[in-house]
Structures are given as structure tokens and as C-alpha cells.
Short mmCIF file of N, CA and C in Angstrom, two decimals:
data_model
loop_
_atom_site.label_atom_id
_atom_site.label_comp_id
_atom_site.label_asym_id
_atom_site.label_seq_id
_atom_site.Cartn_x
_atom_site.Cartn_y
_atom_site.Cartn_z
N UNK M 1 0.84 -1.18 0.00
CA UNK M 1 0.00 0.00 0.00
C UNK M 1 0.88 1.24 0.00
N UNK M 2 0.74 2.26 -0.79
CA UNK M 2 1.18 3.60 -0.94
C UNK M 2 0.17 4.87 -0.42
N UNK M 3 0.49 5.71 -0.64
CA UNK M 3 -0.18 6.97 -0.23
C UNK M 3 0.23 8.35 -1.26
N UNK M 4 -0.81 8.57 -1.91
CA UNK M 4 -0.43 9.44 -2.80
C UNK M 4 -0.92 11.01 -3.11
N UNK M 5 -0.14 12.34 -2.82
CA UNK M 5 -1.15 13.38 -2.75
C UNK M 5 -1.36 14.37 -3.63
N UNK M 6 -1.90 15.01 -3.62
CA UNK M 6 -2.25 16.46 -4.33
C UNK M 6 -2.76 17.27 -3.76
N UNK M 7 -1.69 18.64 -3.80
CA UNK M 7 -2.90 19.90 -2.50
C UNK M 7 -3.59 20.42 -3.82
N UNK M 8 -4.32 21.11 -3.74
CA UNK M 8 -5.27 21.79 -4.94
C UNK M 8 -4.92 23.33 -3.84
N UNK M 9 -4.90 24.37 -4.64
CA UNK M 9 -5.25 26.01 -4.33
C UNK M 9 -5.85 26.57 -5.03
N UNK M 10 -6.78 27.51 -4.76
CA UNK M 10 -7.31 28.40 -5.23
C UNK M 10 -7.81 29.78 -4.01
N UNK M 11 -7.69 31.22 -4.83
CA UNK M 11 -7.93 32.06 -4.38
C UNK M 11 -8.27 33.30 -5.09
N UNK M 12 -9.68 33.59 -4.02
CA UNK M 12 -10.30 34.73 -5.23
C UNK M 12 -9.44 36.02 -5.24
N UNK M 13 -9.90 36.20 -6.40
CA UNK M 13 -8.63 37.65 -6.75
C UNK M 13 -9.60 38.86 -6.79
N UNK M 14 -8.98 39.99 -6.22
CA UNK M 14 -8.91 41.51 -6.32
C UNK M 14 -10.03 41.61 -7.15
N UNK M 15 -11.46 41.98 -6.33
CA UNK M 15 -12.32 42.91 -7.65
C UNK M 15 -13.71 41.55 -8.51
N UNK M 16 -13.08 40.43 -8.00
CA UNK M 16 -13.58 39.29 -8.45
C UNK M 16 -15.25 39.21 -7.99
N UNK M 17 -16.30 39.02 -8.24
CA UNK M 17 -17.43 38.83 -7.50
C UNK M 17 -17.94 37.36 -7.18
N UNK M 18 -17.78 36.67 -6.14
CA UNK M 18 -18.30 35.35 -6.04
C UNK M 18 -19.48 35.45 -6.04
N UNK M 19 -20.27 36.14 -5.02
CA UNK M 19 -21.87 35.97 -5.13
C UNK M 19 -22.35 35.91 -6.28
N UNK M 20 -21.98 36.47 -7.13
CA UNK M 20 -22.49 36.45 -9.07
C UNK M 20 -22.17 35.81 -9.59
N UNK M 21 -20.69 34.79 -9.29
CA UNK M 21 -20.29 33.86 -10.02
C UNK M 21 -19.33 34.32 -10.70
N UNK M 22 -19.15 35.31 -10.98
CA UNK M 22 -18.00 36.12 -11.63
C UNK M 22 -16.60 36.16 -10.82
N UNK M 23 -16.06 34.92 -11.14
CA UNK M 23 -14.65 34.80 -10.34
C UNK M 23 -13.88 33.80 -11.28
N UNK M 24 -12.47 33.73 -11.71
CA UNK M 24 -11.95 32.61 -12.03
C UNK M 24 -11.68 31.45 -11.05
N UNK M 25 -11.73 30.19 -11.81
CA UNK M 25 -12.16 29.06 -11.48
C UNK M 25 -10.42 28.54 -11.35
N UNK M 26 -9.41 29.12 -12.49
CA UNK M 26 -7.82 28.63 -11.91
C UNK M 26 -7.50 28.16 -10.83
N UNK M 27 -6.83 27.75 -10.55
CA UNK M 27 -6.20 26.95 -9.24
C UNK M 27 -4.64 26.09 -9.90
N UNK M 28 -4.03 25.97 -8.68
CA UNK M 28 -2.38 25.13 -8.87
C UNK M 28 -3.25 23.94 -7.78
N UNK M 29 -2.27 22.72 -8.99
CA UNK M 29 -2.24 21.44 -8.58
C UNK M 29 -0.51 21.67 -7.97
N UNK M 30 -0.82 20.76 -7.11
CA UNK M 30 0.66 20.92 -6.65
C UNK M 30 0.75 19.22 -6.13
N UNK M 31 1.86 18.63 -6.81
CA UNK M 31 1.83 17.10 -7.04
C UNK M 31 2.98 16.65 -5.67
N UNK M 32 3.95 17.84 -4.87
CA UNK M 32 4.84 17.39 -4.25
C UNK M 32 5.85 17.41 -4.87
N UNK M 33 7.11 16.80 -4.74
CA UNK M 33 8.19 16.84 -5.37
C UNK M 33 8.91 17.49 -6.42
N UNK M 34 7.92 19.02 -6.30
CA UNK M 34 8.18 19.77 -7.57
C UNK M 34 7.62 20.20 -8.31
N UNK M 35 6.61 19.32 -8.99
CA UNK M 35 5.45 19.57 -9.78
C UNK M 35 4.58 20.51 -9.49
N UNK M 36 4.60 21.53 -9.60
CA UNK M 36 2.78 22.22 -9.47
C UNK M 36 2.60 22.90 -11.44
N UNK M 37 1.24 22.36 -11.44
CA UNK M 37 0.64 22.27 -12.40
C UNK M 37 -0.74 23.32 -12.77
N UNK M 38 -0.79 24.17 -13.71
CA UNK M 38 -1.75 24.91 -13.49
C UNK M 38 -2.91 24.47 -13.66
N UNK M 39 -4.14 24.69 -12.98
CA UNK M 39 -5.41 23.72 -13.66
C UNK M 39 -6.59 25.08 -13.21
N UNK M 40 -7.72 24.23 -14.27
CA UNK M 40 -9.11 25.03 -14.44
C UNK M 40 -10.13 24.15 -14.77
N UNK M 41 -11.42 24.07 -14.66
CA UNK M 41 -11.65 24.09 -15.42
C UNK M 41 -11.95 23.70 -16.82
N UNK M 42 -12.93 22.89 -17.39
CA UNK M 42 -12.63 22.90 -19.23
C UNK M 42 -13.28 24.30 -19.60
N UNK M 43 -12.49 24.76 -20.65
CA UNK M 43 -13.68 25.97 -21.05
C UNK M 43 -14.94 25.89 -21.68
N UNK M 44 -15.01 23.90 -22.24
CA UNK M 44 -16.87 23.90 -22.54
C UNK M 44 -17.40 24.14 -21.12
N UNK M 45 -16.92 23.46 -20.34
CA UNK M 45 -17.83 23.20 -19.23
C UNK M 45 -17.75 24.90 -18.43
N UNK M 46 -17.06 25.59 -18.06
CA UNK M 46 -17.03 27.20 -17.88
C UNK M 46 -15.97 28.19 -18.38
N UNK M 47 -16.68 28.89 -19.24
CA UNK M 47 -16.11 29.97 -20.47
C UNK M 47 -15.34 30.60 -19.94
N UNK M 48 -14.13 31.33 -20.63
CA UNK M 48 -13.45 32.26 -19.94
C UNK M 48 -14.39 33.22 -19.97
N UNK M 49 -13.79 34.29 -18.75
CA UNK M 49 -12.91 34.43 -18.52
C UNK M 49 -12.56 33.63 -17.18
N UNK M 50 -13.59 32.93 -16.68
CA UNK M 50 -13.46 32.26 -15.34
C UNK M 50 -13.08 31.01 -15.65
N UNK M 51 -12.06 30.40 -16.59
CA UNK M 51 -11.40 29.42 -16.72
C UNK M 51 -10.01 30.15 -17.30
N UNK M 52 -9.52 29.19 -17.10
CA UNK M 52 -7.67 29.45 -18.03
C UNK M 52 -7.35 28.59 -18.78
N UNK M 53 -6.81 29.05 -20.54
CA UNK M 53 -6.53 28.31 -21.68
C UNK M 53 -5.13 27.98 -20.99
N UNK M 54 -4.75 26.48 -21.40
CA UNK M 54 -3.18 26.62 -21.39
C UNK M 54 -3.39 25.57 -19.86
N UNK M 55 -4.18 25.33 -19.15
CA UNK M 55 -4.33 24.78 -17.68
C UNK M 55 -4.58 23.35 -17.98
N UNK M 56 -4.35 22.26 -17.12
CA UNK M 56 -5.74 21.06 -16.97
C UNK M 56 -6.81 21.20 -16.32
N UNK M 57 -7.31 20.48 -16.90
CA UNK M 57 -8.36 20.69 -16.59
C UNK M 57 -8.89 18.75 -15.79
N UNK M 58 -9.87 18.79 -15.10
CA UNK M 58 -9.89 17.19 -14.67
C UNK M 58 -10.46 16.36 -15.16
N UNK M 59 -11.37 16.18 -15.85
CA UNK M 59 -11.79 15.52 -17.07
C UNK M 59 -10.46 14.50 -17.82
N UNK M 60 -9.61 15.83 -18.25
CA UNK M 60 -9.13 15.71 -19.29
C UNK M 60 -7.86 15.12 -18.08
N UNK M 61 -7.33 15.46 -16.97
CA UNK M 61 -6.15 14.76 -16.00
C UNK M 61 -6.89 13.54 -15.67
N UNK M 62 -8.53 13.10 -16.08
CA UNK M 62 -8.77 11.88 -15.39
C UNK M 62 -8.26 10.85 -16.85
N UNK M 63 -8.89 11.05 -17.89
CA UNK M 63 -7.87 10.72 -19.24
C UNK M 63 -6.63 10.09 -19.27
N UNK M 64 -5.81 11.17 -18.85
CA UNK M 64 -4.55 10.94 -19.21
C UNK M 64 -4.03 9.85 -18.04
N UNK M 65 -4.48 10.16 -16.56
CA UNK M 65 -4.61 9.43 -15.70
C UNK M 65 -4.60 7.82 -16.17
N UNK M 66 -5.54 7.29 -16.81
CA UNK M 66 -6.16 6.30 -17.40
C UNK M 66 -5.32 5.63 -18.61
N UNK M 67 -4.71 6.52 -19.29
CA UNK M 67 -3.71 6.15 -20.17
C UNK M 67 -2.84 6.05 -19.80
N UNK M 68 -1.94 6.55 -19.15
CA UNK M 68 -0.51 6.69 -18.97
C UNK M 68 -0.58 5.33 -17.76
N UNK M 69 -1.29 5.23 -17.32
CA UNK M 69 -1.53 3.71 -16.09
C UNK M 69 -1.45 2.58 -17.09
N UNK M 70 -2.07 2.69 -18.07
CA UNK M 70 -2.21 1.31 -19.09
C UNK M 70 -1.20 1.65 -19.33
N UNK M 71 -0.76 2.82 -20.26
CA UNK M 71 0.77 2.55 -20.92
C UNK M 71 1.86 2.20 -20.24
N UNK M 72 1.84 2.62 -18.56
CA UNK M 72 3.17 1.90 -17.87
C UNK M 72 3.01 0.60 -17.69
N UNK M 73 1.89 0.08 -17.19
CA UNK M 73 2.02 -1.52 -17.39
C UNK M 73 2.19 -2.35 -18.37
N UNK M 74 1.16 -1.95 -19.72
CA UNK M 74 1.71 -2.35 -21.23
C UNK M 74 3.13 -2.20 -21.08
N UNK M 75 3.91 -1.87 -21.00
CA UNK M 75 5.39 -1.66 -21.29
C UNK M 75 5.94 -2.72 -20.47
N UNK M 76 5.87 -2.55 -18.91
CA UNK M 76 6.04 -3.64 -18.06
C UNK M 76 5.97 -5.22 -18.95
N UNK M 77 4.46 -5.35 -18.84
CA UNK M 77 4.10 -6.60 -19.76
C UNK M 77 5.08 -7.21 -20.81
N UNK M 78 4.88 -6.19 -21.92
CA UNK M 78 5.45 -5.86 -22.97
C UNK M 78 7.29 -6.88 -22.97
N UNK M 79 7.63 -5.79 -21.73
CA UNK M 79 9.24 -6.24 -21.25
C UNK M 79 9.17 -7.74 -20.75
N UNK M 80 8.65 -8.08 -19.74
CA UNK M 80 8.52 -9.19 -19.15
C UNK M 80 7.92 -10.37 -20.39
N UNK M 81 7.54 -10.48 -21.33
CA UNK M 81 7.05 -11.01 -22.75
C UNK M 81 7.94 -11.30 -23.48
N UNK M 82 8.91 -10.23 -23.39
CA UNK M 82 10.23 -10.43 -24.64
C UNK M 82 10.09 -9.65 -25.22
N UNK M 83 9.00 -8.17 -25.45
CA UNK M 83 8.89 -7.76 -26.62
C UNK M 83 9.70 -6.42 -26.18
N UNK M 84 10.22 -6.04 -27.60
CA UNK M 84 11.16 -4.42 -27.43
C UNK M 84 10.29 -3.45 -27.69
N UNK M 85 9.35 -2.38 -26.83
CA UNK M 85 9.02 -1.28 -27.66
C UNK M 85 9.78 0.21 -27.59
N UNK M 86 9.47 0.40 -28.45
CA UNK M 86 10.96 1.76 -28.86
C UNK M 86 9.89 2.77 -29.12
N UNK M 87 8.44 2.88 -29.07
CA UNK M 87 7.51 4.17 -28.67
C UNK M 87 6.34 3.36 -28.64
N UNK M 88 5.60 4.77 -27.60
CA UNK M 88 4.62 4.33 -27.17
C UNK M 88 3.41 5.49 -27.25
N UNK M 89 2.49 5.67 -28.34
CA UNK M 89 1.92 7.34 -28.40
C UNK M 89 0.31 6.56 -28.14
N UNK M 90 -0.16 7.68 -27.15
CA UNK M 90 -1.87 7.76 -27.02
C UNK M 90 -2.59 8.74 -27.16
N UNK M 91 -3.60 8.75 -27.90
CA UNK M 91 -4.32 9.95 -28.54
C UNK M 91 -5.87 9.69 -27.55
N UNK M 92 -6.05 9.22 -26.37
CA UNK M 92 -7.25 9.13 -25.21
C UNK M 92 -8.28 10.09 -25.45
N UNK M 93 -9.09 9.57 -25.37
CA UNK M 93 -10.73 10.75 -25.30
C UNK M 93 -11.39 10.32 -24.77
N UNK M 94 -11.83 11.41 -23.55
CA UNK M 94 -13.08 10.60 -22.64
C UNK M 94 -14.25 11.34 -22.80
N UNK M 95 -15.49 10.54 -22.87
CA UNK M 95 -16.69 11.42 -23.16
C UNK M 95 -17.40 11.47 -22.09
N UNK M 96 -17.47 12.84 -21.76
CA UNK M 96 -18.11 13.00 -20.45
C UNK M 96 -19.83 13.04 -20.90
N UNK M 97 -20.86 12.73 -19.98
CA UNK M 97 -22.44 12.48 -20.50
C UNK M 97 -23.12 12.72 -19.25
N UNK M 98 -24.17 12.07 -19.42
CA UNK M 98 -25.49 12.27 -18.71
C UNK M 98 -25.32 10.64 -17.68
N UNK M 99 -24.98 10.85 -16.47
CA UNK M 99 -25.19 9.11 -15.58
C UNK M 99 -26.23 9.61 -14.96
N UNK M 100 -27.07 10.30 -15.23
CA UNK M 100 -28.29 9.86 -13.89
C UNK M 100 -29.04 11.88 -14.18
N UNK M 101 -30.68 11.78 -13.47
CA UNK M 101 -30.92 13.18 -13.48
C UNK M 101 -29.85 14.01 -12.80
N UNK M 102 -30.01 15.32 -13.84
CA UNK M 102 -28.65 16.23 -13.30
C UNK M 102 -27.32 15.86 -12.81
N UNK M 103 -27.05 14.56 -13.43
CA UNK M 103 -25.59 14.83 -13.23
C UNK M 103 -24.95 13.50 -14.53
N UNK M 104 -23.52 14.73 -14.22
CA UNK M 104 -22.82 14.41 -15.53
C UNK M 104 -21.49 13.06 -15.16
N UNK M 105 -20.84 12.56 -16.23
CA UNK M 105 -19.91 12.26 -15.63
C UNK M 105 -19.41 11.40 -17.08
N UNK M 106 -17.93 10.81 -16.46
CA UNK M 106 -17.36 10.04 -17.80
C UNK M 106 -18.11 8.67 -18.11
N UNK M 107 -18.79 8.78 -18.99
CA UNK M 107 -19.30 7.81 -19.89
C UNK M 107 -18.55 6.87 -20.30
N UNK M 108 -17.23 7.29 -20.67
CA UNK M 108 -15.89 6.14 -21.74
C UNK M 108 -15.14 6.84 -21.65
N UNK M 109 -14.07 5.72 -21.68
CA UNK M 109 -12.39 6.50 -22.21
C UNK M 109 -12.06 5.42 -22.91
N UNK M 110 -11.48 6.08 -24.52
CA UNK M 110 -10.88 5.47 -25.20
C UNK M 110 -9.97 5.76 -25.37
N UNK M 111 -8.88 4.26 -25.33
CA UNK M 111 -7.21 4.40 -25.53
C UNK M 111 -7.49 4.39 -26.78
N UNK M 112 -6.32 5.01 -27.24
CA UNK M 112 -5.69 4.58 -29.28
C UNK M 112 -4.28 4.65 -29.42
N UNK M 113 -3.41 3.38 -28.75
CA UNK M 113 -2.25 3.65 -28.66
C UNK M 113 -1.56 3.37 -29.63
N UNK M 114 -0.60 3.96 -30.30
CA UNK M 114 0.23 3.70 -31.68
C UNK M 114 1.72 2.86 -30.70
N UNK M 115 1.58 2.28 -31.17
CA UNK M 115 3.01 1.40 -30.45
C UNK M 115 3.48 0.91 -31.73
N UNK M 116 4.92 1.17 -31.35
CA UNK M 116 5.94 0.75 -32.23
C UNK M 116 7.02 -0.07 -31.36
N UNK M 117 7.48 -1.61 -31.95
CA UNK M 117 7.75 -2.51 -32.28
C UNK M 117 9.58 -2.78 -32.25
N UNK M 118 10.72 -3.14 -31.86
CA UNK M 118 11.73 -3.48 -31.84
C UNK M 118 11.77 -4.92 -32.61
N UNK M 119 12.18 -5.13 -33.71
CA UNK M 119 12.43 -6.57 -33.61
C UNK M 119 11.04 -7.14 -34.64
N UNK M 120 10.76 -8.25 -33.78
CA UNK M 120 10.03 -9.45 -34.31
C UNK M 120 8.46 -8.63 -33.27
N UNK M 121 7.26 -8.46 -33.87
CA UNK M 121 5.79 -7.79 -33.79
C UNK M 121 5.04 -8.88 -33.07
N UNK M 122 4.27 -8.34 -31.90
CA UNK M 122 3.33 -9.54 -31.14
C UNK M 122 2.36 -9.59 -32.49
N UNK M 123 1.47 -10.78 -32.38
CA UNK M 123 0.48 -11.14 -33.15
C UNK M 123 -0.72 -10.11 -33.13
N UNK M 124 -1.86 -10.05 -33.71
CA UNK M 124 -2.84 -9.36 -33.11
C UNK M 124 -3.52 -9.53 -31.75
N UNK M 125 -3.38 -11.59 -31.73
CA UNK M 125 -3.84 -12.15 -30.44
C UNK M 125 -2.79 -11.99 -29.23
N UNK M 126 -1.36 -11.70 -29.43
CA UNK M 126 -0.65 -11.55 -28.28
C UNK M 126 -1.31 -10.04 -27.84
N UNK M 127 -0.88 -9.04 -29.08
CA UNK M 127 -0.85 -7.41 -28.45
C UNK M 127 -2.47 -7.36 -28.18
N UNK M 128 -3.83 -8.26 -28.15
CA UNK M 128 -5.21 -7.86 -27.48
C UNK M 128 -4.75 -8.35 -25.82
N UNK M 129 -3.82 -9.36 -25.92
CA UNK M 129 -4.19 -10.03 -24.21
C UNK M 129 -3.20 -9.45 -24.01
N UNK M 130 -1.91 -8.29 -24.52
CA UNK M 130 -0.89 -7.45 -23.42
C UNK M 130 -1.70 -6.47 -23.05
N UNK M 131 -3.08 -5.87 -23.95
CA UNK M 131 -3.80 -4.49 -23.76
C UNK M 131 -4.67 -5.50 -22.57
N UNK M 132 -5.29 -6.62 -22.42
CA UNK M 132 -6.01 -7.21 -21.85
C UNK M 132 -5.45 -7.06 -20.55
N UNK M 133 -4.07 -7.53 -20.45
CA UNK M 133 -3.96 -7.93 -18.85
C UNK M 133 -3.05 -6.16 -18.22
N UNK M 134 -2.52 -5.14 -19.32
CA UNK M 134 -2.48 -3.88 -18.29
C UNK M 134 -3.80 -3.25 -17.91
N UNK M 135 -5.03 -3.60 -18.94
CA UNK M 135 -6.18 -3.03 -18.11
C UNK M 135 -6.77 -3.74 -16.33
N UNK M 136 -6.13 -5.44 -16.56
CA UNK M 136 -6.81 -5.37 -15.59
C UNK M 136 -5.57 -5.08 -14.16
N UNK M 137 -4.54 -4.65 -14.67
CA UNK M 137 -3.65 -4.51 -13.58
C UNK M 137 -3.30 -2.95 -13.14
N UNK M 138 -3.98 -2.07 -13.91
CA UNK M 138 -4.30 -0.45 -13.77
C UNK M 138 -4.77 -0.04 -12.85
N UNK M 139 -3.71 0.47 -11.74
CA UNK M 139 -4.75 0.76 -10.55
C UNK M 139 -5.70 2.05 -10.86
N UNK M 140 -5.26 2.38 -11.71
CA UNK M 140 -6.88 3.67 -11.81
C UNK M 140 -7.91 2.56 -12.45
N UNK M 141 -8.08 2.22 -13.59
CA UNK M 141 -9.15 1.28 -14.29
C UNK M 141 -9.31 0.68 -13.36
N UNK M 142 -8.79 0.17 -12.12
CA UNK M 142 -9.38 -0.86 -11.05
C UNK M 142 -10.19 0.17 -10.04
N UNK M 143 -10.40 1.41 -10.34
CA UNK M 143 -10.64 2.23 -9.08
C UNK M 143 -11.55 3.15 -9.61
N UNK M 144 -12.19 2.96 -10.79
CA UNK M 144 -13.23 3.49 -11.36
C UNK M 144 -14.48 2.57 -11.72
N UNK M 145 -15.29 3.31 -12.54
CA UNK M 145 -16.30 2.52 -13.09
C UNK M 145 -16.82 2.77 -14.46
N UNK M 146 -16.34 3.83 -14.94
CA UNK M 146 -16.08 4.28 -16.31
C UNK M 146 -15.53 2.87 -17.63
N UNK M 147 -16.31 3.06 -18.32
CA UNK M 147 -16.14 2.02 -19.28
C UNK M 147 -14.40 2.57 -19.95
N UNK M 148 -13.98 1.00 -19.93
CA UNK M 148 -12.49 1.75 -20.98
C UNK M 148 -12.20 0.97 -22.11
N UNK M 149 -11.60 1.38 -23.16
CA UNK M 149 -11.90 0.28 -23.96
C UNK M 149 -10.13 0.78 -24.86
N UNK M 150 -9.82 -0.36 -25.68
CA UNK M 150 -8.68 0.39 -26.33
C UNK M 150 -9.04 0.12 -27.79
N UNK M 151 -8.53 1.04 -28.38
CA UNK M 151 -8.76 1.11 -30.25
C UNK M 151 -7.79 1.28 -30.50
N UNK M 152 -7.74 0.28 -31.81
CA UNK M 152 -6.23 0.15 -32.33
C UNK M 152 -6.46 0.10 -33.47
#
């Protein structure tokens, strides 16, 4: 067992009106060890000026979240298999929807990982059961309920 954190900040600025809603929504992720990350926000979900272009947003950090977990274990796998990969690219989209009256949430996330190959290429049936067994060893995909699926 590990323990893993994130402080989140935010603070209203100079002139800002909360009661109206008229405030930016920005905030720093701050990951520990260095990292702080700017986040907002998507701007479908709230327009600037009370979001920030250029930020994450969580939607889109739950995504990448989701990918980059499969892609470190795929690789793991991958290694422990015999196989060499020399890149590893994911183009992820999660569609956020309708789960229930008034409220929203991720519907799907789809991987589309372009992997490239060292050597001698798993089969189609090896590279479905290496995508098979990092999904089920993903501790985020184990800690959600969001459908995930990979396209290749």
C-alpha cells in the first residue's frame, strides 16, 4: 500500500465577484516533489474568462490518468514477454455524458495507442491479451467505473 497526494489552491482575486459567479475558477495542482501544475476548469464546461486556456483541466487529467496507467504496465508486460518497444503514443478521449438526473460524468475512455515494435511484432492475439492484462492490472481502471476500452 502507498499513499499518494495532491494539495489543490485556489484564491479569489482583487475585484472578483463570487456571489455572481463572476470569479476565475484557476487553481495550482501541486503534485509534491516539484510539480505544481496549473489547472481550471474545461472551457466547454465554464467559459473564460473564469477558466484558463493553457491549464488542466480534470476531465481531461482523469484521461490521461487512465492512459498513462495502461501505458506503464503495457510496457512492463510488454518487457517481461520479450517484446522491445521503442515508442509508445496515445491519442485518449473521454466522453463525459449524462449518468443519472442532473448529473454528468465520464461515460468512456478510449485508448488509441500507436506502439511501435523493436524486432520481431506480437500477433494481433498476443498485443489484445498485453492491452487485456495492463487493463486489468491499472490501478486507476481498477478504481473506477467508467467504461475503458482500447482502439487500435
Amino acid at each position: 500500500m502507498s499513499l499518494h497526494h495532491a494539495a489543490v489552491a485556489w484564491t479569489l482575486e482583487p475585484g472578483e465577484d463570487f456571489a455572481a459567479g463572476k470569479y476565475s475558477r484557476a487553481h495550482d495542482l501541486d503534485f509534491g516533489h516539484g510539480l505544481t501544475v496549473p489547472g481550471s476548469p474545461s472551457p466547454v464546461v465554464v467559459p473564460a474568462p473564469w477558466s484558463r486556456l493553457g491549464a488542466m483541466d480534470p476531465e481531461a487529467a482523469f484521461v490521461a490518468s487512465l492512459s498513462a496507467c495502461h501505458m506503464l504496465w503495457f510496457l512492463d508486460l510488454a518487457r517481461q514477454a520479450g517484446w522491445v518497444v521503442s515508442s509508445y503514443r496515445d491519442a485518449a478521449e473521454g466522453t463525459l455524458g449524462r449518468v443519472g438526473p442532473g448529473k454528468m460524468g465520464m461515460k468512456k475512455v478510449a485508448l488509441k495507442p500507436v506502439i511501435v515494435f523493436e524486432g520481431r511484432e506480437p500477433s494481433a492475439d498476443e498485443l489484445a491479451a498485453l492491452h487485456h492484462e495492463a487493463h486489468e492490472r491499472c490501478f486507476i481502471a481498477n478504481s473506477v467505473t467508467t467504461e475503458v476500452v482500447v482502439e487500435s
